[in-house]
Amino acid sequence: RRLGGALEEYLASNDLEELESCVAEDAPRAESKAALSTAFVTHCFEKGLDSSAQTRQRLAAAIVSLVAKGLVDASAVESGATEQLEFIEDMAIDVPTISDNLAQMLGG
Protein backbone atom coordinates (compact mmCIF):
# COMPACT_ATOMS: atom_id res chain seq x y z
CA ARG A 1 0.00 0.00 0.00
CA ARG A 2 1.00 3.57 -0.63
CA LEU A 3 0.45 4.47 3.00
CA GLY A 4 3.07 1.96 4.13
CA GLY A 5 5.60 3.47 1.74
CA ALA A 6 4.78 6.97 2.97
CA LEU A 7 5.26 5.83 6.54
CA GLU A 8 8.64 4.28 5.73
CA GLU A 9 9.69 7.47 3.96
CA TYR A 10 8.63 9.53 6.98
CA LEU A 11 10.68 7.34 9.31
CA ALA A 12 13.72 7.81 7.09
CA SER A 13 13.32 11.56 6.53
CA ASN A 14 11.32 12.70 9.57
CA ASP A 15 9.31 14.89 7.18
CA LEU A 16 5.94 15.00 8.90
CA GLU A 17 4.48 17.45 6.39
CA GLU A 18 5.12 14.99 3.57
CA LEU A 19 3.42 12.20 5.51
CA GLU A 20 0.43 14.44 6.22
CA SER A 21 0.24 15.28 2.53
CA CYS A 22 0.29 11.60 1.53
CA VAL A 23 -2.45 10.71 4.00
CA ALA A 24 -4.56 13.64 2.76
CA GLU A 25 -4.03 12.51 -0.86
CA ASP A 26 -5.02 8.93 -0.01
CA ALA A 27 -8.18 9.98 1.83
CA PRO A 28 -10.39 10.37 -1.29
CA ARG A 29 -9.29 6.94 -2.56
CA ALA A 30 -9.95 5.18 0.74
CA GLU A 31 -13.10 3.18 1.35
CA SER A 32 -13.78 5.57 4.22
CA LYS A 33 -11.93 7.83 6.62
CA ALA A 34 -12.39 5.17 9.28
CA ALA A 35 -10.82 2.52 7.04
CA LEU A 36 -7.88 4.78 6.21
CA SER A 37 -7.44 5.70 9.87
CA THR A 38 -7.54 2.08 10.99
CA ALA A 39 -5.06 0.96 8.33
CA PHE A 40 -2.66 3.77 9.19
CA VAL A 41 -2.83 3.29 12.97
CA THR A 42 -2.53 -0.49 12.70
CA HIS A 43 0.53 -0.13 10.49
CA CYS A 44 2.06 2.34 12.96
CA PHE A 45 1.56 0.00 15.90
CA GLU A 46 2.82 -3.03 14.01
CA LYS A 47 5.90 -1.12 12.91
CA GLY A 48 6.56 0.59 16.20
CA LEU A 49 6.14 -2.17 18.72
CA ASP A 50 9.27 -3.98 17.58
CA SER A 51 11.37 -0.92 16.72
CA SER A 52 13.72 1.52 18.35
CA ALA A 53 12.59 4.16 20.85
CA GLN A 54 13.23 6.83 18.22
CA THR A 55 10.96 5.07 15.73
CA ARG A 56 8.22 4.70 18.33
CA GLN A 57 8.51 8.40 19.19
CA ARG A 58 8.27 9.39 15.52
CA LEU A 59 5.28 7.14 14.94
CA ALA A 60 3.52 8.50 18.03
CA ALA A 61 4.22 12.05 16.85
CA ALA A 62 2.78 11.21 13.44
CA ILE A 63 -0.38 9.75 14.96
CA VAL A 64 -0.87 12.76 17.24
CA SER A 65 -0.34 15.20 14.36
CA LEU A 66 -2.66 13.39 11.97
CA VAL A 67 -5.40 13.17 14.60
CA ALA A 68 -4.96 16.86 15.46
CA LYS A 69 -5.31 17.78 11.77
CA GLY A 70 -8.39 15.60 11.36
CA LEU A 71 -6.72 13.25 8.89
CA VAL A 72 -6.99 10.23 11.20
CA ASP A 73 -9.88 9.42 13.52
CA ALA A 74 -9.02 9.35 17.22
CA SER A 75 -11.28 6.31 17.58
CA ALA A 76 -8.90 4.41 15.27
CA VAL A 77 -6.07 4.98 17.74
CA GLU A 78 -8.17 3.51 20.53
CA SER A 79 -9.26 0.51 18.48
CA GLY A 80 -5.71 -0.01 17.19
CA ALA A 81 -4.32 -0.02 20.71
CA THR A 82 -7.08 -2.32 21.89
CA GLU A 83 -6.30 -4.72 19.05
CA GLN A 84 -2.64 -4.79 20.06
CA LEU A 85 -3.57 -5.43 23.69
CA GLU A 86 -5.57 -8.51 22.67
CA PHE A 87 -2.36 -10.20 21.49
CA ILE A 88 0.20 -8.62 23.78
CA GLU A 89 0.88 -11.78 25.78
CA ASP A 90 1.62 -13.73 22.62
CA MET A 91 3.79 -10.95 21.23
CA ALA A 92 5.71 -10.67 24.51
CA ILE A 93 7.29 -14.04 23.75
CA ASP A 94 9.13 -12.51 20.80
CA VAL A 95 9.39 -8.94 22.12
CA PRO A 96 9.73 -8.99 25.93
CA THR A 97 9.55 -5.17 26.11
CA ILE A 98 6.33 -4.95 24.13
CA SER A 99 4.23 -3.60 27.02
CA ASP A 100 6.69 -0.77 27.59
CA ASN A 101 6.90 -0.14 23.84
CA LEU A 102 3.12 0.15 23.53
CA ALA A 103 2.99 2.45 26.56
CA GLN A 104 5.64 4.67 24.98
CA MET A 105 3.65 4.93 21.75
CA LEU A 106 0.43 5.71 23.57
CA GLY A 107 2.15 8.27 25.76
CA GLY A 108 3.08 10.14 22.59
PDB file of N, CA and C in Angstrom:
ATOM      1  N   ARG A   1       0.824  -1.203   0.000  1.00  0.00           N
ATOM      2  CA  ARG A   1       0.000   0.000   0.000  1.00  0.00           C
ATOM      3  C   ARG A   1       0.852   1.243   0.000  1.00  0.00           C
ATOM      4  N   ARG A   2       0.323   2.283  -0.571  1.00  0.00           N
ATOM      5  CA  ARG A   2       0.997   3.568  -0.633  1.00  0.00           C
ATOM      6  C   ARG A   2       1.261   4.154   0.746  1.00  0.00           C
ATOM      7  N   LEU A   3       0.327   3.939   1.650  1.00  0.00           N
ATOM      8  CA  LEU A   3       0.448   4.465   3.000  1.00  0.00           C
ATOM      9  C   LEU A   3       1.664   3.887   3.714  1.00  0.00           C
ATOM     10  N   GLY A   4       1.900   2.610   3.531  1.00  0.00           N
ATOM     11  CA  GLY A   4       3.071   1.958   4.128  1.00  0.00           C
ATOM     12  C   GLY A   4       4.358   2.563   3.621  1.00  0.00           C
ATOM     13  N   GLY A   5       4.414   2.836   2.319  1.00  0.00           N
ATOM     14  CA  GLY A   5       5.597   3.471   1.743  1.00  0.00           C
ATOM     15  C   GLY A   5       5.795   4.874   2.274  1.00  0.00           C
ATOM     16  N   ALA A   6       4.703   5.599   2.427  1.00  0.00           N
ATOM     17  CA  ALA A   6       4.782   6.966   2.966  1.00  0.00           C
ATOM     18  C   ALA A   6       5.268   6.939   4.401  1.00  0.00           C
ATOM     19  N   LEU A   7       4.832   5.948   5.145  1.00  0.00           N
ATOM     20  CA  LEU A   7       5.262   5.831   6.536  1.00  0.00           C
ATOM     21  C   LEU A   7       6.753   5.503   6.612  1.00  0.00           C
ATOM     22  N   GLU A   8       7.205   4.615   5.763  1.00  0.00           N
ATOM     23  CA  GLU A   8       8.637   4.275   5.729  1.00  0.00           C
ATOM     24  C   GLU A   8       9.475   5.500   5.350  1.00  0.00           C
ATOM     25  N   GLU A   9       8.983   6.254   4.382  1.00  0.00           N
ATOM     26  CA  GLU A   9       9.693   7.466   3.964  1.00  0.00           C
ATOM     27  C   GLU A   9       9.753   8.471   5.111  1.00  0.00           C
ATOM     28  N   TYR A  10       8.653   8.616   5.830  1.00  0.00           N
ATOM     29  CA  TYR A  10       8.626   9.528   6.980  1.00  0.00           C
ATOM     30  C   TYR A  10       9.652   9.103   8.020  1.00  0.00           C
ATOM     31  N   LEU A  11       9.727   7.819   8.305  1.00  0.00           N
ATOM     32  CA  LEU A  11      10.683   7.340   9.305  1.00  0.00           C
ATOM     33  C   LEU A  11      12.124   7.595   8.880  1.00  0.00           C
ATOM     34  N   ALA A  12      12.369   7.554   7.590  1.00  0.00           N
ATOM     35  CA  ALA A  12      13.725   7.813   7.089  1.00  0.00           C
ATOM     36  C   ALA A  12      14.054   9.306   7.056  1.00  0.00           C
ATOM     37  N   SER A  13      13.056  10.124   6.725  1.00  0.00           N
ATOM     38  CA  SER A  13      13.322  11.556   6.526  1.00  0.00           C
ATOM     39  C   SER A  13      12.859  12.443   7.681  1.00  0.00           C
ATOM     40  N   ASN A  14      11.942  11.935   8.491  1.00  0.00           N
ATOM     41  CA  ASN A  14      11.318  12.700   9.573  1.00  0.00           C
ATOM     42  C   ASN A  14      10.570  13.919   9.033  1.00  0.00           C
ATOM     43  N   ASP A  15      10.050  13.799   7.815  1.00  0.00           N
ATOM     44  CA  ASP A  15       9.305  14.886   7.175  1.00  0.00           C
ATOM     45  C   ASP A  15       7.813  14.664   7.410  1.00  0.00           C
ATOM     46  N   LEU A  16       7.333  15.201   8.511  1.00  0.00           N
ATOM     47  CA  LEU A  16       5.943  15.004   8.904  1.00  0.00           C
ATOM     48  C   LEU A  16       4.981  15.650   7.915  1.00  0.00           C
ATOM     49  N   GLU A  17       5.347  16.778   7.361  1.00  0.00           N
ATOM     50  CA  GLU A  17       4.477  17.447   6.388  1.00  0.00           C
ATOM     51  C   GLU A  17       4.234  16.576   5.160  1.00  0.00           C
ATOM     52  N   GLU A  18       5.265  15.880   4.726  1.00  0.00           N
ATOM     53  CA  GLU A  18       5.116  14.989   3.569  1.00  0.00           C
ATOM     54  C   GLU A  18       4.171  13.828   3.901  1.00  0.00           C
ATOM     55  N   LEU A  19       4.309  13.280   5.097  1.00  0.00           N
ATOM     56  CA  LEU A  19       3.420  12.200   5.513  1.00  0.00           C
ATOM     57  C   LEU A  19       1.980  12.693   5.573  1.00  0.00           C
ATOM     58  N   GLU A  20       1.774  13.865   6.145  1.00  0.00           N
ATOM     59  CA  GLU A  20       0.430  14.444   6.218  1.00  0.00           C
ATOM     60  C   GLU A  20      -0.149  14.629   4.820  1.00  0.00           C
ATOM     61  N   SER A  21       0.676  15.082   3.912  1.00  0.00           N
ATOM     62  CA  SER A  21       0.242  15.283   2.530  1.00  0.00           C
ATOM     63  C   SER A  21      -0.169  13.953   1.886  1.00  0.00           C
ATOM     64  N   CYS A  22       0.614  12.914   2.103  1.00  0.00           N
ATOM     65  CA  CYS A  22       0.294  11.595   1.532  1.00  0.00           C
ATOM     66  C   CYS A  22      -1.011  11.048   2.092  1.00  0.00           C
ATOM     67  N   VAL A  23      -1.211  11.204   3.393  1.00  0.00           N
ATOM     68  CA  VAL A  23      -2.449  10.714   3.999  1.00  0.00           C
ATOM     69  C   VAL A  23      -3.634  11.503   3.439  1.00  0.00           C
ATOM     70  N   ALA A  24      -3.479  12.808   3.316  1.00  0.00           N
ATOM     71  CA  ALA A  24      -4.556  13.641   2.763  1.00  0.00           C
ATOM     72  C   ALA A  24      -4.862  13.248   1.321  1.00  0.00           C
ATOM     73  N   GLU A  25      -3.830  12.922   0.533  1.00  0.00           N
ATOM     74  CA  GLU A  25      -4.030  12.509  -0.858  1.00  0.00           C
ATOM     75  C   GLU A  25      -4.710  11.152  -0.951  1.00  0.00           C
ATOM     76  N   ASP A  26      -4.420  10.269   0.007  1.00  0.00           N
ATOM     77  CA  ASP A  26      -5.017   8.926  -0.008  1.00  0.00           C
ATOM     78  C   ASP A  26      -6.462   8.930   0.471  1.00  0.00           C
ATOM     79  N   ALA A  27      -6.845   9.941   1.223  1.00  0.00           N
ATOM     80  CA  ALA A  27      -8.179   9.977   1.825  1.00  0.00           C
ATOM     81  C   ALA A  27      -9.307   9.810   0.799  1.00  0.00           C
ATOM     82  N   PRO A  28      -9.284  10.530  -0.332  1.00  0.00           N
ATOM     83  CA  PRO A  28     -10.388  10.369  -1.295  1.00  0.00           C
ATOM     84  C   PRO A  28     -10.454   8.974  -1.923  1.00  0.00           C
ATOM     85  N   ARG A  29      -9.325   8.271  -1.964  1.00  0.00           N
ATOM     86  CA  ARG A  29      -9.287   6.936  -2.563  1.00  0.00           C
ATOM     87  C   ARG A  29      -9.665   5.845  -1.574  1.00  0.00           C
ATOM     88  N   ALA A  30      -9.672   6.181  -0.290  1.00  0.00           N
ATOM     89  CA  ALA A  30      -9.953   5.184   0.738  1.00  0.00           C
ATOM     90  C   ALA A  30     -11.436   4.827   0.750  1.00  0.00           C
ATOM     91  N   GLU A  31     -11.713   3.637   1.210  1.00  0.00           N
ATOM     92  CA  GLU A  31     -13.095   3.177   1.351  1.00  0.00           C
ATOM     93  C   GLU A  31     -13.868   4.149   2.249  1.00  0.00           C
ATOM     94  N   SER A  32     -13.201   4.594   3.307  1.00  0.00           N
ATOM     95  CA  SER A  32     -13.778   5.573   4.222  1.00  0.00           C
ATOM     96  C   SER A  32     -12.646   6.150   5.068  1.00  0.00           C
ATOM     97  N   LYS A  33     -12.936   7.255   5.731  1.00  0.00           N
ATOM     98  CA  LYS A  33     -11.928   7.829   6.622  1.00  0.00           C
ATOM     99  C   LYS A  33     -11.605   6.838   7.736  1.00  0.00           C
ATOM    100  N   ALA A  34     -12.613   6.146   8.221  1.00  0.00           N
ATOM    101  CA  ALA A  34     -12.395   5.165   9.281  1.00  0.00           C
ATOM    102  C   ALA A  34     -11.466   4.049   8.808  1.00  0.00           C
ATOM    103  N   ALA A  35     -11.665   3.585   7.582  1.00  0.00           N
ATOM    104  CA  ALA A  35     -10.816   2.518   7.042  1.00  0.00           C
ATOM    105  C   ALA A  35      -9.379   2.999   6.877  1.00  0.00           C
ATOM    106  N   LEU A  36      -9.214   4.214   6.365  1.00  0.00           N
ATOM    107  CA  LEU A  36      -7.878   4.782   6.208  1.00  0.00           C
ATOM    108  C   LEU A  36      -7.218   4.956   7.569  1.00  0.00           C
ATOM    109  N   SER A  37      -7.961   5.484   8.522  1.00  0.00           N
ATOM    110  CA  SER A  37      -7.437   5.697   9.871  1.00  0.00           C
ATOM    111  C   SER A  37      -7.001   4.389  10.505  1.00  0.00           C
ATOM    112  N   THR A  38      -7.851   3.382  10.402  1.00  0.00           N
ATOM    113  CA  THR A  38      -7.543   2.082  10.990  1.00  0.00           C
ATOM    114  C   THR A  38      -6.312   1.464  10.348  1.00  0.00           C
ATOM    115  N   ALA A  39      -6.223   1.527   9.027  1.00  0.00           N
ATOM    116  CA  ALA A  39      -5.063   0.965   8.332  1.00  0.00           C
ATOM    117  C   ALA A  39      -3.783   1.679   8.750  1.00  0.00           C
ATOM    118  N   PHE A  40      -3.838   2.997   8.822  1.00  0.00           N
ATOM    119  CA  PHE A  40      -2.661   3.774   9.193  1.00  0.00           C
ATOM    120  C   PHE A  40      -2.219   3.462  10.620  1.00  0.00           C
ATOM    121  N   VAL A  41      -3.160   3.515  11.558  1.00  0.00           N
ATOM    122  CA  VAL A  41      -2.825   3.294  12.965  1.00  0.00           C
ATOM    123  C   VAL A  41      -2.326   1.867  13.187  1.00  0.00           C
ATOM    124  N   THR A  42      -2.971   0.903  12.569  1.00  0.00           N
ATOM    125  CA  THR A  42      -2.535  -0.486  12.701  1.00  0.00           C
ATOM    126  C   THR A  42      -1.111  -0.645  12.194  1.00  0.00           C
ATOM    127  N   HIS A  43      -0.824  -0.047  11.050  1.00  0.00           N
ATOM    128  CA  HIS A  43       0.533  -0.127  10.491  1.00  0.00           C
ATOM    129  C   HIS A  43       1.535   0.533  11.434  1.00  0.00           C
ATOM    130  N   CYS A  44       1.169   1.660  12.016  1.00  0.00           N
ATOM    131  CA  CYS A  44       2.064   2.345  12.965  1.00  0.00           C
ATOM    132  C   CYS A  44       2.368   1.456  14.165  1.00  0.00           C
ATOM    133  N   PHE A  45       1.334   0.863  14.742  1.00  0.00           N
ATOM    134  CA  PHE A  45       1.558   0.005  15.904  1.00  0.00           C
ATOM    135  C   PHE A  45       2.386  -1.216  15.524  1.00  0.00           C
ATOM    136  N   GLU A  46       2.062  -1.847  14.422  1.00  0.00           N
ATOM    137  CA  GLU A  46       2.820  -3.029  14.008  1.00  0.00           C
ATOM    138  C   GLU A  46       4.286  -2.694  13.775  1.00  0.00           C
ATOM    139  N   LYS A  47       4.530  -1.555  13.179  1.00  0.00           N
ATOM    140  CA  LYS A  47       5.896  -1.120  12.905  1.00  0.00           C
ATOM    141  C   LYS A  47       6.613  -0.710  14.187  1.00  0.00           C
ATOM    142  N   GLY A  48       5.923  -0.003  15.042  1.00  0.00           N
ATOM    143  CA  GLY A  48       6.562   0.589  16.203  1.00  0.00           C
ATOM    144  C   GLY A  48       6.828  -0.337  17.365  1.00  0.00           C
ATOM    145  N   LEU A  49       6.014  -1.341  17.531  1.00  0.00           N
ATOM    146  CA  LEU A  49       6.143  -2.170  18.721  1.00  0.00           C
ATOM    147  C   LEU A  49       7.416  -2.988  18.763  1.00  0.00           C
ATOM    148  N   ASP A  50       8.027  -3.210  17.629  1.00  0.00           N
ATOM    149  CA  ASP A  50       9.269  -3.983  17.578  1.00  0.00           C
ATOM    150  C   ASP A  50      10.397  -3.141  16.992  1.00  0.00           C
ATOM    151  N   SER A  51      10.376  -1.834  17.275  1.00  0.00           N
ATOM    152  CA  SER A  51      11.370  -0.923  16.716  1.00  0.00           C
ATOM    153  C   SER A  51      12.084  -0.163  17.819  1.00  0.00           C
ATOM    154  N   SER A  52      12.953   0.715  17.404  1.00  0.00           N
ATOM    155  CA  SER A  52      13.721   1.522  18.354  1.00  0.00           C
ATOM    156  C   SER A  52      12.831   2.567  19.032  1.00  0.00           C
ATOM    157  N   ALA A  53      13.315   3.100  20.131  1.00  0.00           N
ATOM    158  CA  ALA A  53      12.588   4.158  20.848  1.00  0.00           C
ATOM    159  C   ALA A  53      12.368   5.363  19.943  1.00  0.00           C
ATOM    160  N   GLN A  54      13.355   5.690  19.129  1.00  0.00           N
ATOM    161  CA  GLN A  54      13.229   6.834  18.218  1.00  0.00           C
ATOM    162  C   GLN A  54      12.110   6.595  17.204  1.00  0.00           C
ATOM    163  N   THR A  55      12.028   5.405  16.677  1.00  0.00           N
ATOM    164  CA  THR A  55      10.964   5.074  15.728  1.00  0.00           C
ATOM    165  C   THR A  55       9.601   5.159  16.398  1.00  0.00           C
ATOM    166  N   ARG A  56       9.497   4.625  17.602  1.00  0.00           N
ATOM    167  CA  ARG A  56       8.223   4.704  18.329  1.00  0.00           C
ATOM    168  C   ARG A  56       7.830   6.158  18.578  1.00  0.00           C
ATOM    169  N   GLN A  57       8.791   6.985  18.947  1.00  0.00           N
ATOM    170  CA  GLN A  57       8.509   8.403  19.190  1.00  0.00           C
ATOM    171  C   GLN A  57       8.032   9.087  17.912  1.00  0.00           C
ATOM    172  N   ARG A  58       8.674   8.787  16.803  1.00  0.00           N
ATOM    173  CA  ARG A  58       8.266   9.390  15.523  1.00  0.00           C
ATOM    174  C   ARG A  58       6.868   8.926  15.114  1.00  0.00           C
ATOM    175  N   LEU A  59       6.595   7.658  15.298  1.00  0.00           N
ATOM    176  CA  LEU A  59       5.276   7.143  14.943  1.00  0.00           C
ATOM    177  C   LEU A  59       4.201   7.755  15.835  1.00  0.00           C
ATOM    178  N   ALA A  60       4.480   7.878  17.118  1.00  0.00           N
ATOM    179  CA  ALA A  60       3.524   8.500  18.030  1.00  0.00           C
ATOM    180  C   ALA A  60       3.285   9.951  17.635  1.00  0.00           C
ATOM    181  N   ALA A  61       4.355  10.655  17.282  1.00  0.00           N
ATOM    182  CA  ALA A  61       4.220  12.054  16.854  1.00  0.00           C
ATOM    183  C   ALA A  61       3.378  12.155  15.586  1.00  0.00           C
ATOM    184  N   ALA A  62       3.556  11.217  14.674  1.00  0.00           N
ATOM    185  CA  ALA A  62       2.776  11.210  13.438  1.00  0.00           C
ATOM    186  C   ALA A  62       1.299  10.979  13.740  1.00  0.00           C
ATOM    187  N   ILE A  63       1.009  10.027  14.605  1.00  0.00           N
ATOM    188  CA  ILE A  63      -0.382   9.750  14.955  1.00  0.00           C
ATOM    189  C   ILE A  63      -1.021  10.980  15.592  1.00  0.00           C
ATOM    190  N   VAL A  64      -0.331  11.580  16.550  1.00  0.00           N
ATOM    191  CA  VAL A  64      -0.868  12.764  17.237  1.00  0.00           C
ATOM    192  C   VAL A  64      -1.128  13.890  16.234  1.00  0.00           C
ATOM    193  N   SER A  65      -0.195  14.127  15.343  1.00  0.00           N
ATOM    194  CA  SER A  65      -0.338  15.195  14.360  1.00  0.00           C
ATOM    195  C   SER A  65      -1.500  14.933  13.407  1.00  0.00           C
ATOM    196  N   LEU A  66      -1.602  13.717  12.922  1.00  0.00           N
ATOM    197  CA  LEU A  66      -2.660  13.390  11.972  1.00  0.00           C
ATOM    198  C   LEU A  66      -4.041  13.433  12.621  1.00  0.00           C
ATOM    199  N   VAL A  67      -4.125  13.059  13.889  1.00  0.00           N
ATOM    200  CA  VAL A  67      -5.401  13.171  14.604  1.00  0.00           C
ATOM    201  C   VAL A  67      -5.733  14.649  14.803  1.00  0.00           C
ATOM    202  N   ALA A  68      -4.746  15.433  15.213  1.00  0.00           N
ATOM    203  CA  ALA A  68      -4.964  16.863  15.456  1.00  0.00           C
ATOM    204  C   ALA A  68      -5.423  17.589  14.193  1.00  0.00           C
ATOM    205  N   LYS A  69      -4.944  17.153  13.039  1.00  0.00           N
ATOM    206  CA  LYS A  69      -5.314  17.785  11.770  1.00  0.00           C
ATOM    207  C   LYS A  69      -6.571  17.177  11.158  1.00  0.00           C
ATOM    208  N   GLY A  70      -7.155  16.206  11.844  1.00  0.00           N
ATOM    209  CA  GLY A  70      -8.386  15.603  11.359  1.00  0.00           C
ATOM    210  C   GLY A  70      -8.201  14.616  10.221  1.00  0.00           C
ATOM    211  N   LEU A  71      -6.976  14.188   9.975  1.00  0.00           N
ATOM    212  CA  LEU A  71      -6.715  13.251   8.891  1.00  0.00           C
ATOM    213  C   LEU A  71      -6.900  11.797   9.325  1.00  0.00           C
ATOM    214  N   VAL A  72      -6.810  11.563  10.619  1.00  0.00           N
ATOM    215  CA  VAL A  72      -6.992  10.233  11.198  1.00  0.00           C
ATOM    216  C   VAL A  72      -7.975  10.369  12.355  1.00  0.00           C
ATOM    217  N   ASP A  73      -8.903   9.422  12.442  1.00  0.00           N
ATOM    218  CA  ASP A  73      -9.885   9.425  13.519  1.00  0.00           C
ATOM    219  C   ASP A  73      -9.248   8.985  14.832  1.00  0.00           C
ATOM    220  N   ALA A  74      -9.530   9.714  15.899  1.00  0.00           N
ATOM    221  CA  ALA A  74      -9.023   9.346  17.223  1.00  0.00           C
ATOM    222  C   ALA A  74      -9.525   7.967  17.637  1.00  0.00           C
ATOM    223  N   SER A  75     -10.728   7.615  17.222  1.00  0.00           N
ATOM    224  CA  SER A  75     -11.276   6.305  17.584  1.00  0.00           C
ATOM    225  C   SER A  75     -10.438   5.167  16.998  1.00  0.00           C
ATOM    226  N   ALA A  76      -9.759   5.431  15.879  1.00  0.00           N
ATOM    227  CA  ALA A  76      -8.897   4.409  15.274  1.00  0.00           C
ATOM    228  C   ALA A  76      -7.682   4.144  16.148  1.00  0.00           C
ATOM    229  N   VAL A  77      -7.208   5.163  16.840  1.00  0.00           N
ATOM    230  CA  VAL A  77      -6.074   4.980  17.744  1.00  0.00           C
ATOM    231  C   VAL A  77      -6.498   4.071  18.895  1.00  0.00           C
ATOM    232  N   GLU A  78      -7.666   4.331  19.427  1.00  0.00           N
ATOM    233  CA  GLU A  78      -8.172   3.511  20.528  1.00  0.00           C
ATOM    234  C   GLU A  78      -8.373   2.067  20.080  1.00  0.00           C
ATOM    235  N   SER A  79      -9.010   1.886  18.937  1.00  0.00           N
ATOM    236  CA  SER A  79      -9.258   0.512  18.476  1.00  0.00           C
ATOM    237  C   SER A  79      -7.955  -0.182  18.087  1.00  0.00           C
ATOM    238  N   GLY A  80      -7.013   0.572  17.535  1.00  0.00           N
ATOM    239  CA  GLY A  80      -5.713  -0.013  17.187  1.00  0.00           C
ATOM    240  C   GLY A  80      -4.954  -0.462  18.421  1.00  0.00           C
ATOM    241  N   ALA A  81      -4.981   0.350  19.462  1.00  0.00           N
ATOM    242  CA  ALA A  81      -4.316  -0.018  20.707  1.00  0.00           C
ATOM    243  C   ALA A  81      -5.006  -1.225  21.345  1.00  0.00           C
ATOM    244  N   THR A  82      -6.319  -1.209  21.317  1.00  0.00           N
ATOM    245  CA  THR A  82      -7.081  -2.320  21.886  1.00  0.00           C
ATOM    246  C   THR A  82      -6.758  -3.617  21.157  1.00  0.00           C
ATOM    247  N   GLU A  83      -6.654  -3.533  19.845  1.00  0.00           N
ATOM    248  CA  GLU A  83      -6.304  -4.718  19.050  1.00  0.00           C
ATOM    249  C   GLU A  83      -4.935  -5.260  19.443  1.00  0.00           C
ATOM    250  N   GLN A  84      -3.975  -4.358  19.653  1.00  0.00           N
ATOM    251  CA  GLN A  84      -2.636  -4.789  20.056  1.00  0.00           C
ATOM    252  C   GLN A  84      -2.669  -5.443  21.437  1.00  0.00           C
ATOM    253  N   LEU A  85      -3.480  -4.889  22.329  1.00  0.00           N
ATOM    254  CA  LEU A  85      -3.568  -5.434  23.691  1.00  0.00           C
ATOM    255  C   LEU A  85      -4.133  -6.853  23.700  1.00  0.00           C
ATOM    256  N   GLU A  86      -4.982  -7.164  22.736  1.00  0.00           N
ATOM    257  CA  GLU A  86      -5.565  -8.505  22.668  1.00  0.00           C
ATOM    258  C   GLU A  86      -4.492  -9.580  22.469  1.00  0.00           C
ATOM    259  N   PHE A  87      -3.403  -9.213  21.824  1.00  0.00           N
ATOM    260  CA  PHE A  87      -2.364 -10.196  21.486  1.00  0.00           C
ATOM    261  C   PHE A  87      -1.047  -9.934  22.199  1.00  0.00           C
ATOM    262  N   ILE A  88      -1.057  -9.053  23.180  1.00  0.00           N
ATOM    263  CA  ILE A  88       0.200  -8.621  23.781  1.00  0.00           C
ATOM    264  C   ILE A  88       0.937  -9.756  24.494  1.00  0.00           C
ATOM    265  N   GLU A  89       0.206 -10.661  25.114  1.00  0.00           N
ATOM    266  CA  GLU A  89       0.876 -11.777  25.785  1.00  0.00           C
ATOM    267  C   GLU A  89       1.603 -12.669  24.792  1.00  0.00           C
ATOM    268  N   ASP A  90       0.982 -12.916  23.655  1.00  0.00           N
ATOM    269  CA  ASP A  90       1.622 -13.732  22.624  1.00  0.00           C
ATOM    270  C   ASP A  90       2.834 -13.018  22.043  1.00  0.00           C
ATOM    271  N   MET A  91       2.691 -11.719  21.806  1.00  0.00           N
ATOM    272  CA  MET A  91       3.791 -10.951  21.225  1.00  0.00           C
ATOM    273  C   MET A  91       4.955 -10.797  22.201  1.00  0.00           C
ATOM    274  N   ALA A  92       4.669 -10.836  23.498  1.00  0.00           N
ATOM    275  CA  ALA A  92       5.713 -10.673  24.514  1.00  0.00           C
ATOM    276  C   ALA A  92       6.734 -11.809  24.466  1.00  0.00           C
ATOM    277  N   ILE A  93       6.347 -12.923  23.899  1.00  0.00           N
ATOM    278  CA  ILE A  93       7.289 -14.035  23.752  1.00  0.00           C
ATOM    279  C   ILE A  93       8.441 -13.621  22.849  1.00  0.00           C
ATOM    280  N   ASP A  94       8.117 -12.947  21.751  1.00  0.00           N
ATOM    281  CA  ASP A  94       9.134 -12.511  20.796  1.00  0.00           C
ATOM    282  C   ASP A  94       9.741 -11.159  21.153  1.00  0.00           C
ATOM    283  N   VAL A  95       8.938 -10.293  21.774  1.00  0.00           N
ATOM    284  CA  VAL A  95       9.389  -8.941  22.123  1.00  0.00           C
ATOM    285  C   VAL A  95       9.078  -8.718  23.605  1.00  0.00           C
ATOM    286  N   PRO A  96       9.998  -9.084  24.492  1.00  0.00           N
ATOM    287  CA  PRO A  96       9.728  -8.986  25.926  1.00  0.00           C
ATOM    288  C   PRO A  96       9.376  -7.567  26.409  1.00  0.00           C
ATOM    289  N   THR A  97       9.809  -6.560  25.699  1.00  0.00           N
ATOM    290  CA  THR A  97       9.547  -5.166  26.114  1.00  0.00           C
ATOM    291  C   THR A  97       8.286  -4.590  25.473  1.00  0.00           C
ATOM    292  N   ILE A  98       7.460  -5.437  24.918  1.00  0.00           N
ATOM    293  CA  ILE A  98       6.329  -4.945  24.132  1.00  0.00           C
ATOM    294  C   ILE A  98       5.359  -4.087  24.944  1.00  0.00           C
ATOM    295  N   SER A  99       5.130  -4.411  26.190  1.00  0.00           N
ATOM    296  CA  SER A  99       4.225  -3.600  27.015  1.00  0.00           C
ATOM    297  C   SER A  99       4.766  -2.188  27.181  1.00  0.00           C
ATOM    298  N   ASP A 100       6.059  -2.088  27.458  1.00  0.00           N
ATOM    299  CA  ASP A 100       6.689  -0.770  27.585  1.00  0.00           C
ATOM    300  C   ASP A 100       6.674  -0.031  26.249  1.00  0.00           C
ATOM    301  N   ASN A 101       6.895  -0.766  25.161  1.00  0.00           N
ATOM    302  CA  ASN A 101       6.899  -0.143  23.839  1.00  0.00           C
ATOM    303  C   ASN A 101       5.523   0.428  23.500  1.00  0.00           C
ATOM    304  N   LEU A 102       4.478  -0.323  23.791  1.00  0.00           N
ATOM    305  CA  LEU A 102       3.123   0.151  23.532  1.00  0.00           C
ATOM    306  C   LEU A 102       2.814   1.368  24.407  1.00  0.00           C
ATOM    307  N   ALA A 103       3.213   1.305  25.664  1.00  0.00           N
ATOM    308  CA  ALA A 103       2.990   2.447  26.560  1.00  0.00           C
ATOM    309  C   ALA A 103       3.705   3.693  26.046  1.00  0.00           C
ATOM    310  N   GLN A 104       4.897   3.528  25.513  1.00  0.00           N
ATOM    311  CA  GLN A 104       5.639   4.666  24.976  1.00  0.00           C
ATOM    312  C   GLN A 104       4.909   5.262  23.770  1.00  0.00           C
ATOM    313  N   MET A 105       4.369   4.423  22.916  1.00  0.00           N
ATOM    314  CA  MET A 105       3.651   4.931  21.752  1.00  0.00           C
ATOM    315  C   MET A 105       2.377   5.638  22.163  1.00  0.00           C
ATOM    316  N   LEU A 106       1.679   5.096  23.139  1.00  0.00           N
ATOM    317  CA  LEU A 106       0.426   5.705  23.568  1.00  0.00           C
ATOM    318  C   LEU A 106       0.660   6.990  24.365  1.00  0.00           C
ATOM    319  N   GLY A 107       1.816   7.056  25.001  1.00  0.00           N
ATOM    320  CA  GLY A 107       2.152   8.271  25.756  1.00  0.00           C
ATOM    321  C   GLY A 107       2.508   9.419  24.855  1.00  0.00           C
ATOM    322  N   GLY A 108       2.801   9.118  23.583  1.00  0.00           N
ATOM    323  CA  GLY A 108       3.083  10.139  22.592  1.00  0.00           C
ATOM    324  C   GLY A 108       4.304  10.898  22.967  1.00  0.00           C
TER     325      GLY A 108
END
